Short mmCIF file of C-alpha atoms in Angstrom, two decimals:
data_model
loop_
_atom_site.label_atom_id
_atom_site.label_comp_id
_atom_site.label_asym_id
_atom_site.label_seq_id
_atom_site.Cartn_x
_atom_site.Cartn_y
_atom_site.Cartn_z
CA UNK A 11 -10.93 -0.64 -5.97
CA UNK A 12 -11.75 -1.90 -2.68
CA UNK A 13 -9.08 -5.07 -2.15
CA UNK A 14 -9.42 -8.10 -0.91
CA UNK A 15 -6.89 -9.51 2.07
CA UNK A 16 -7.05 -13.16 1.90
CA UNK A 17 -6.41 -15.12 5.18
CA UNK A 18 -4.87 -18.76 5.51
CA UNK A 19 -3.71 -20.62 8.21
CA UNK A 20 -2.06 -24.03 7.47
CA UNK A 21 -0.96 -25.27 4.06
CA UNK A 22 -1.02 -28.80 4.52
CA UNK A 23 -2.86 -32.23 3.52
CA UNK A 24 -6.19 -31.94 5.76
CA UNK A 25 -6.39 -34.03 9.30
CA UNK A 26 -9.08 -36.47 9.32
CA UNK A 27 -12.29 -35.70 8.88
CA UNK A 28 -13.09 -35.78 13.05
CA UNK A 29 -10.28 -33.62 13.38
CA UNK A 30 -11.30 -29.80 15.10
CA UNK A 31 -11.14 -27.07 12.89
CA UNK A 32 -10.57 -28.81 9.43
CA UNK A 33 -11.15 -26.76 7.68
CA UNK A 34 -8.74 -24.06 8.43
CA UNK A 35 -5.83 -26.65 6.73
CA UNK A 36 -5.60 -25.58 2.73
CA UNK A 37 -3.90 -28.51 0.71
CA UNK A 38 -1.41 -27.14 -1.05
CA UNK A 39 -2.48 -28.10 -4.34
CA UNK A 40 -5.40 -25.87 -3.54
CA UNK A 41 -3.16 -23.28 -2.50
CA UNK A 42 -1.47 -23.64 -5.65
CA UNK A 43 -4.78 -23.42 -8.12
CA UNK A 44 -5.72 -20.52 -5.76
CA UNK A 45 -2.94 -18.59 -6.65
CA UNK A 46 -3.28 -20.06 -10.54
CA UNK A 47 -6.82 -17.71 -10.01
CA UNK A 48 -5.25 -14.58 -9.03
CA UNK A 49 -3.13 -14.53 -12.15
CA UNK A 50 -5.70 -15.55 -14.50
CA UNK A 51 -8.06 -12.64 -13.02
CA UNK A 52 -4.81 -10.76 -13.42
CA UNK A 53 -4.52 -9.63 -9.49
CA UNK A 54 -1.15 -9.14 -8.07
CA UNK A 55 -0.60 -11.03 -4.65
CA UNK A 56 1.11 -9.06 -2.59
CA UNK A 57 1.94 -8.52 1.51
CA UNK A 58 -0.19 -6.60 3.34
CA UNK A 59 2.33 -3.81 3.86
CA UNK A 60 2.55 -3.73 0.03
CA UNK A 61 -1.27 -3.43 -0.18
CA UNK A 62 -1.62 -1.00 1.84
CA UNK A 63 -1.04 2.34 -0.23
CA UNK A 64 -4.00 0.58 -2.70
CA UNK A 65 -6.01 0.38 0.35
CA UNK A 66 -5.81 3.57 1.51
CA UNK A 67 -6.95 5.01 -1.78
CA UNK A 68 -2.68 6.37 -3.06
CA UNK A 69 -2.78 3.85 -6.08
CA UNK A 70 -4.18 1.76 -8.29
CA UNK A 71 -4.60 -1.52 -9.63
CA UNK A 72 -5.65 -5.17 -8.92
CA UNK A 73 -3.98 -6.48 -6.03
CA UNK A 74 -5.18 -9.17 -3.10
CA UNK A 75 -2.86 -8.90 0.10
CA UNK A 76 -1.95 -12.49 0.71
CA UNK A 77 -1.62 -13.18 4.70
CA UNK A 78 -1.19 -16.24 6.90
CA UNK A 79 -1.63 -16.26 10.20
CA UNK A 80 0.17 -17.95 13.20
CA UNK A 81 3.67 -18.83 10.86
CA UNK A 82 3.32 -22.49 10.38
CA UNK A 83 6.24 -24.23 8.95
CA UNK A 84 3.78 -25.91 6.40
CA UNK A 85 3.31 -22.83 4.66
CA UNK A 86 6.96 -22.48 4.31
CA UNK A 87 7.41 -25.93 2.95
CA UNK A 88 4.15 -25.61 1.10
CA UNK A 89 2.97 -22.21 0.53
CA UNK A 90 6.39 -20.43 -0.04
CA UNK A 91 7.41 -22.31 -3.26
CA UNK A 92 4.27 -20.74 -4.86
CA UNK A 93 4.41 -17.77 -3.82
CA UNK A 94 7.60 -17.67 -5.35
CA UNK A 95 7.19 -19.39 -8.47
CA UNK A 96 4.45 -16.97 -9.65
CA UNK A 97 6.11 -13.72 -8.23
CA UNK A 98 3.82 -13.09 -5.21
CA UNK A 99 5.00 -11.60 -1.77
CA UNK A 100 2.09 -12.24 1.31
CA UNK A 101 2.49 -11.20 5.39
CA UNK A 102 3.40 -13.71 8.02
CA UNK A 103 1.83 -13.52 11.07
CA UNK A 104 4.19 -14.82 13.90
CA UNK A 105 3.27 -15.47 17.43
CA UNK A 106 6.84 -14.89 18.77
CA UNK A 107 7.29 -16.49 21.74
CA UNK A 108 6.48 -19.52 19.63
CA UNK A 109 9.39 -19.10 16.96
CA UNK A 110 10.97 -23.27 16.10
CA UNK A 111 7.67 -24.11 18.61
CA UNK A 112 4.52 -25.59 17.86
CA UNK A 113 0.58 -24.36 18.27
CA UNK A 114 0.09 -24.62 21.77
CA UNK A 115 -2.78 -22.17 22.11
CA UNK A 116 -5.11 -24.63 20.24
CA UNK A 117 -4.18 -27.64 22.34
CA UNK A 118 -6.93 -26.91 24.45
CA UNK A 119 -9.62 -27.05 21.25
CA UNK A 120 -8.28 -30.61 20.53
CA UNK A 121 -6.22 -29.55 17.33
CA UNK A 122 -3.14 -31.78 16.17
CA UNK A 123 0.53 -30.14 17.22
CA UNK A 124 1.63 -28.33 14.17
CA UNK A 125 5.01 -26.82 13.99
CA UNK A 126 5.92 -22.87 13.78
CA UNK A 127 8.86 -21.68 11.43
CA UNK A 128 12.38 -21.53 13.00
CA UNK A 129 14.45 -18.32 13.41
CA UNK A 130 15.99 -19.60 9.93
CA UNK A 131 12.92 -20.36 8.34
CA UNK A 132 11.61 -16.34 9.27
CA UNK A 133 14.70 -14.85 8.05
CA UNK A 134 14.62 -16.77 4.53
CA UNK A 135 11.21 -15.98 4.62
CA UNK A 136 11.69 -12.32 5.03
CA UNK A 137 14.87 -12.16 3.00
CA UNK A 138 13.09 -13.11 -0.21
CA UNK A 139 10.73 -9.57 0.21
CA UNK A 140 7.74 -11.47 2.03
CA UNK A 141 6.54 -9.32 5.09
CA UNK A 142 6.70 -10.57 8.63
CA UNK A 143 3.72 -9.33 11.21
CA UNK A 144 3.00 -9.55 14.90
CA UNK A 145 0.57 -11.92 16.12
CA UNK A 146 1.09 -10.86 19.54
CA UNK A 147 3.82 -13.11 21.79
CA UNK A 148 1.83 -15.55 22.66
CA UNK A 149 -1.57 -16.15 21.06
CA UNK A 150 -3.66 -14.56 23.65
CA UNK A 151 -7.58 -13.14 23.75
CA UNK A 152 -6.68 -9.17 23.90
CA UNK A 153 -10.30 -8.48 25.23
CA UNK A 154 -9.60 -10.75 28.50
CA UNK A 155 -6.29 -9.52 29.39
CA UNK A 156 -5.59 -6.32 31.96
CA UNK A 157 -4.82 -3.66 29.63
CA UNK A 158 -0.63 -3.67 30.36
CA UNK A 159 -0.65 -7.20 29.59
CA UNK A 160 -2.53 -6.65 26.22
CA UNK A 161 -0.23 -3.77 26.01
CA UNK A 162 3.10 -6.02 26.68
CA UNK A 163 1.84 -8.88 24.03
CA UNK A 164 1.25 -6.08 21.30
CA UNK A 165 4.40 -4.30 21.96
CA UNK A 166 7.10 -6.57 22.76
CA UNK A 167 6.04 -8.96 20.07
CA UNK A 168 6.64 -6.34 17.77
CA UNK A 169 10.20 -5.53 19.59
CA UNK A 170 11.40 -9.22 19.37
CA UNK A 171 10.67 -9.61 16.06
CA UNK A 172 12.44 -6.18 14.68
CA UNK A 173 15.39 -7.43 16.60
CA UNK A 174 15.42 -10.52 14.97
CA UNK A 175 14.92 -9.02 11.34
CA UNK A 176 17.04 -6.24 12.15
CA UNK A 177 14.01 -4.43 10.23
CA UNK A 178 10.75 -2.56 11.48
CA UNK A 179 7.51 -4.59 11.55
CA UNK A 180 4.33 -2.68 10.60
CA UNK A 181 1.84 -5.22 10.48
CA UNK A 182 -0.19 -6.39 13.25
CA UNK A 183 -2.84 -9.57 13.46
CA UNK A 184 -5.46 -9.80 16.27
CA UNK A 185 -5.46 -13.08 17.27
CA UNK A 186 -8.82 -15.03 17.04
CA UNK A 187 -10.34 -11.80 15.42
CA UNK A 188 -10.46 -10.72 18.81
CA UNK A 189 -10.43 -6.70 19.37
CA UNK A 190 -11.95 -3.99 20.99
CA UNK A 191 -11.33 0.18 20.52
CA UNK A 192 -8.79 -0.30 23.23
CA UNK A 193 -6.53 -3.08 21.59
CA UNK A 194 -6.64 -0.74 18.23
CA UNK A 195 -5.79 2.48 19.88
CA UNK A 196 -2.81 -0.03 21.66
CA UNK A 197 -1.74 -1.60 18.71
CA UNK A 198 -1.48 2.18 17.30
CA UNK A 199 0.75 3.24 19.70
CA UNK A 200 2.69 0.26 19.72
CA UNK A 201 4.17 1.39 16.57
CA UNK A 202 2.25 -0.69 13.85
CA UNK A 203 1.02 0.96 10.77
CA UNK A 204 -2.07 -1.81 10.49
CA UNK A 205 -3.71 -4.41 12.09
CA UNK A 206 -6.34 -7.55 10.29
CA UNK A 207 -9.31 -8.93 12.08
CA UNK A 208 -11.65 -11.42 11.00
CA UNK A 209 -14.52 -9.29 10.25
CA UNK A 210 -15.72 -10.49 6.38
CA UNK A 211 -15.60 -8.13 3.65
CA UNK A 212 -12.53 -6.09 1.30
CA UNK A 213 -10.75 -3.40 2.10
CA UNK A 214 -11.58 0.51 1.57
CA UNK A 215 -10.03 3.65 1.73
CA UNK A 216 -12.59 4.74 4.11
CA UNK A 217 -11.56 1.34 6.35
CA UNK A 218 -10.10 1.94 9.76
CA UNK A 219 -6.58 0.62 9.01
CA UNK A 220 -6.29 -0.99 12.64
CA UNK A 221 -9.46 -3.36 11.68
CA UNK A 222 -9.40 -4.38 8.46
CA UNK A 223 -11.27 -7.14 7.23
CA UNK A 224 -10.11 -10.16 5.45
CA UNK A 225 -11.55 -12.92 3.34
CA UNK A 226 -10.40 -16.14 4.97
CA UNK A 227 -9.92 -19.22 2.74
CA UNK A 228 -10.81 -22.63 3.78
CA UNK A 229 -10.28 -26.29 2.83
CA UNK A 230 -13.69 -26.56 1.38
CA UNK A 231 -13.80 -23.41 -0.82
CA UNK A 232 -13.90 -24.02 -4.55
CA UNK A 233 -12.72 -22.20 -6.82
CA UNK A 234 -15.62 -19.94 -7.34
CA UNK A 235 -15.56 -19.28 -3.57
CA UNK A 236 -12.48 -18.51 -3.88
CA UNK A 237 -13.44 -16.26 -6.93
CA UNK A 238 -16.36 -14.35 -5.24
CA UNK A 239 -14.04 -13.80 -2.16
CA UNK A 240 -11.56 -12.18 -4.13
CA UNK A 241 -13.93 -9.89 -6.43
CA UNK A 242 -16.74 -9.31 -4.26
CA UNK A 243 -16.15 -9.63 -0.59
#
């Protein structure tokens, strides 16, 4: 069964309806009948690093990897509280060098400061089984940078944030869905098991596990959006 990885980014009441990038900002009651979905179709959420043996073909069943990207503290306010309540475990993205900061990266695209989860916030996060993944350190457009800087972001992102778990982090998230060969092949050596992109579709056992595609899930989706991205891709 090829499986869908589902991609949020905030959990939050929406901005106004000028406001860049709307609809990237889920309302958590949406969030909530989202999840509702999954259980009715009778698909386990689960973190990517979970997913990831159904992926690659070694079991079986009906599972959707559940990830959110660039750790807002919404979606621990918002999202987590689901996620518990109906026994689902998702991935965290975090950009590290932005841990108890705020979204810098898209102050330049006009979007409203939201804040990033504290150190306490990650470690409550990861000590209830949810998975915590590198976004890189700081947000950054791989494909622009000199390779050793790409290199550095990929790497020592994924060194912080085992230090501050105490834990090894598999996961990887290419910021803006931003990627070429090279960024894989560094992100491979770098340690991680996996990386997402934002190329549209589910994920096969024949998928190249550093650029797996995900299904991202917007304000605007209804429910049989939702549906369709979860069943068909």
């Amino acid at each position: 069964m090829a499986v869908p990885i589902l991609a949020y980014h905030q959990i939050a009441a929406p901005p106004s309806r000028k406001a860049p990038f709307r609809s990237m900002v889920v309302h958590p009651e949406a969030f909530r009948r989202q999840m509702e979905w999954l259980k009715k179709l009778g698909i386990q959420g689960v973190s990517l690093r979970e997913a990831m043996p159904y992926i690659r073909g070694e079991k079986t069943g009906k599972v959707a990897a559940i990830t959110f990207d660039d750790s807002y503290a919404n979606v621990y306010e918002n999202a987590l509280p689901v996620l518990q309540e109906f026994g689902f475990t998702a991935t965290n993205f975090v950009v590290a060098n932005q841990i108890g900061g705020s979204n810098i990266w898209d102050a330049p695209l006009g979007m409203a400061q939201a804040s990033c989860m504290s150190v306490e916030q990650l470690k409550h996060w990861h000590s209830l089984g949810h998975e915590v993944g590198s976004h890189t350190l700081d947000h950054v457009r791989l494909p622009q940078l000199p390779m050793e800087e790409a290199r550095r972001q990929i790497t020592h992102s994924r060194e912080l944030l085992e230090d501050l778990l105490d834990e090894g982090v598999s996961s990887f998230c290419f910021p803006y869905g931003d990627e070429t060969p090279l960024d894989r092949v560094l992100a491979y050596e770098a340690g991680y098991s996996a990386a997402t992109t934002t190329r549209r579709g589910r994920a096969r056992p024949g998928d190249d596990p550093f650029g797996l595609p995900r299904a991202t899930i917007r304000r605007n989706d209804s429910w049989l959006h939702f549906v369709k991205k979860c069943v068909v891709g």
